[in-house]
Coordinates of C-alpha atoms in Angstrom, one line a residue:
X1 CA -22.4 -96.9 -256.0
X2 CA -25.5 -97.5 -257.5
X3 CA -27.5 -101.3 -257.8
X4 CA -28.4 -102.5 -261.4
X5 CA -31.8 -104.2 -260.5
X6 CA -32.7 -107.2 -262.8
X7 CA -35.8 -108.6 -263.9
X8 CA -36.4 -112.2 -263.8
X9 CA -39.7 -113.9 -264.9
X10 CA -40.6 -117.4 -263.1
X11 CA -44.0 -119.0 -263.7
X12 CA -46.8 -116.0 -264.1
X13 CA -44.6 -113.2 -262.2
X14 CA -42.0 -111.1 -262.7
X15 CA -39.3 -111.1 -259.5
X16 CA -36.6 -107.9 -259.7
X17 CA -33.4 -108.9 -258.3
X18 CA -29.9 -107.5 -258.1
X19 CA -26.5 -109.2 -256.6
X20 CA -24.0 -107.3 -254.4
X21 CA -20.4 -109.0 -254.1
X22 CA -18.8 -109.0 -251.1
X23 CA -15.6 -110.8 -249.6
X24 CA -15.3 -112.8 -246.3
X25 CA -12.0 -114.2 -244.4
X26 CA -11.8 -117.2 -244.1
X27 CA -8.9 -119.3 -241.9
X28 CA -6.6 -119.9 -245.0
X29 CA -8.0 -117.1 -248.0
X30 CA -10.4 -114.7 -248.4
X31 CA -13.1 -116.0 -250.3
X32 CA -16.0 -113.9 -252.6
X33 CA -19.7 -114.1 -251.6
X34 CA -22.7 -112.3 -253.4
X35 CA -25.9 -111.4 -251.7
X36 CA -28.7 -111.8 -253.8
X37 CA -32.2 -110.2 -252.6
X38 CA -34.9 -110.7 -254.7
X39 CA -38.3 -108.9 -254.5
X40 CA -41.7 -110.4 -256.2
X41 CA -44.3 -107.6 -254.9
X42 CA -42.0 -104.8 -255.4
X43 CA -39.5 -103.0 -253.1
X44 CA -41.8 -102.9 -250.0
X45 CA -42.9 -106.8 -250.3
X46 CA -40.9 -109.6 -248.4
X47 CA -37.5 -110.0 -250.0
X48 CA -35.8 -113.0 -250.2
X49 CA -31.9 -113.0 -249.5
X50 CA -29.2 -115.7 -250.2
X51 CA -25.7 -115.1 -249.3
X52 CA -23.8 -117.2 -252.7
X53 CA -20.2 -118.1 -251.2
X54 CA -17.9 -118.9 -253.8
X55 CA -16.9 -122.7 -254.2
X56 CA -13.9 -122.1 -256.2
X57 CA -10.5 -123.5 -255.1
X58 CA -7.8 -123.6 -255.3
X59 CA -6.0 -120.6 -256.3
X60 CA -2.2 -119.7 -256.9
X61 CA -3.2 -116.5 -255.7
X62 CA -5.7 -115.1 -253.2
X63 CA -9.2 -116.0 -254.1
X64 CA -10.3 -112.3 -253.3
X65 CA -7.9 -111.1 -256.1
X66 CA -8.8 -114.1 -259.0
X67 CA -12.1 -115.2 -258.2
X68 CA -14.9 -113.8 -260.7
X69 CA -18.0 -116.1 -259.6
X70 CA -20.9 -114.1 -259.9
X71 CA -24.9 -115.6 -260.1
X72 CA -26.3 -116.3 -263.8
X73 CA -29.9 -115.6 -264.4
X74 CA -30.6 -119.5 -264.2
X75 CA -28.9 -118.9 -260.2
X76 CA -31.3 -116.7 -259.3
X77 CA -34.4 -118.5 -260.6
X78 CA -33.3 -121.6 -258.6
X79 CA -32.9 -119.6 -255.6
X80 CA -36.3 -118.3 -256.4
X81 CA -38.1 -121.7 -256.8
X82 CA -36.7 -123.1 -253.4
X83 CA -37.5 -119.7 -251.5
X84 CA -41.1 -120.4 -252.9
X85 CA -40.7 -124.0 -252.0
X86 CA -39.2 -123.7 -248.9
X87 CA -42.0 -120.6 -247.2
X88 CA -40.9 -117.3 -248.8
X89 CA -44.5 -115.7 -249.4
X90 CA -43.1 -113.0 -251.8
X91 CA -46.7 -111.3 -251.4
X92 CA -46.5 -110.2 -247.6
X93 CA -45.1 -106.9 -246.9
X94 CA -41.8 -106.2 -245.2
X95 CA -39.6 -108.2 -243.8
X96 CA -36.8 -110.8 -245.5
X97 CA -37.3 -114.4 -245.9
X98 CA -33.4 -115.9 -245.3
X99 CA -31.9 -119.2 -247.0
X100 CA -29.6 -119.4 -244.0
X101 CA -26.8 -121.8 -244.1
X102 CA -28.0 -123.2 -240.7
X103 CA -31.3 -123.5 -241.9
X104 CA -31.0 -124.2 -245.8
X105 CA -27.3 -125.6 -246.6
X106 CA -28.5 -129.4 -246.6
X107 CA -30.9 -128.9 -249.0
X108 CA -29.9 -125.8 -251.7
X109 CA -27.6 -127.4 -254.3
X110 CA -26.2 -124.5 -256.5
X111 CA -23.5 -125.4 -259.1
X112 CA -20.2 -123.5 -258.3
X113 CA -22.0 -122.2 -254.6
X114 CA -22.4 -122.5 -251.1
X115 CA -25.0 -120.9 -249.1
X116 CA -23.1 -118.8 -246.0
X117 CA -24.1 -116.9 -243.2
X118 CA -20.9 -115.5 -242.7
X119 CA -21.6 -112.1 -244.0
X120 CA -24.6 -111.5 -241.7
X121 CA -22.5 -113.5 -238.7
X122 CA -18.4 -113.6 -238.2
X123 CA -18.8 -116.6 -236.0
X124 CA -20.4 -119.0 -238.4
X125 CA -18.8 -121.7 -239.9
X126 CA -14.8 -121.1 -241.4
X127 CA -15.5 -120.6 -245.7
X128 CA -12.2 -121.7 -246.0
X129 CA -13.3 -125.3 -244.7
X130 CA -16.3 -125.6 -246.6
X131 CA -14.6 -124.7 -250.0
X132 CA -12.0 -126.8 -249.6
X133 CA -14.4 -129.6 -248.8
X134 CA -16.4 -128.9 -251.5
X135 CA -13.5 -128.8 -253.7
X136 CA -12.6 -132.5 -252.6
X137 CA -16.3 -133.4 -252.6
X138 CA -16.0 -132.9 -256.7
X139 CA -12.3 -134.3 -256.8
X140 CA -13.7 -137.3 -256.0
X141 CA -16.9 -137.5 -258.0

């Protein structure tokens, strides 16, 4: 399958992007995630990658089979201003700067998303937990 790279234009550069989805188990549902990677140097500069898990919740149905979250363009220019914010030097070559959930997850707000680690590492934290947490977080707002 072949990847549709985007173009995205923050500030005085132009970033190319493109979004994968993906699906990770969770202890109650499968749940959908998108990897974004982002390049601003071209395809042999530092990339920056966000795994996007889906906040949405609940479902009648699995969320694998109903949920159609996918990154808008304004998505991937706020990931882009906190990588630059937070040390992604989009200049250097090689390598991937990584909004981790471990690392990042206090901090990255991203209506409708969760950052994750659970694609990269089974053992992280349950998606099913943190959706359904983020689910009551808004319930109760």
């Amino acid at each position: 399958m072949r990847n549709r790279l985007r173009e995205i234009r923050v500030g005085a550069r132009t970033y190319v992007w493109r979004a994968q989805i993906h699906h990770v188990p969770g202890a109650g549902d499968c749940h959908r995630c998108i990897r974004v990677r982002v390049w601003g140097a071209g395809k042999t500069s530092r990339a920056l990658d966000a795994d996007l898990l889906s906040d949405a919740w609940p479902s009648p149905w699995s969320m694998c089979a109903t949920d159609g979250s996918y990154p808008t363009s304004a998505d991937v220019r706020t990931i882009i201003s906190y990588g630059l914010e937070h040390g992604w030097q989009p200049d250097l070559r090689g390598g991937t700067f990584l909004l981790s959930e471990r690392e990042h997850a206090a901090g990255f707000s991203l209506p409708g998303f969760l950052l994750t680690d659970r694609l990269r590492t089974p053992e992280s934290a349950d998606p099913t937990a943190r959706v359904i947490e983020a689910y009551e977080a808004r319930q109760r707002a």
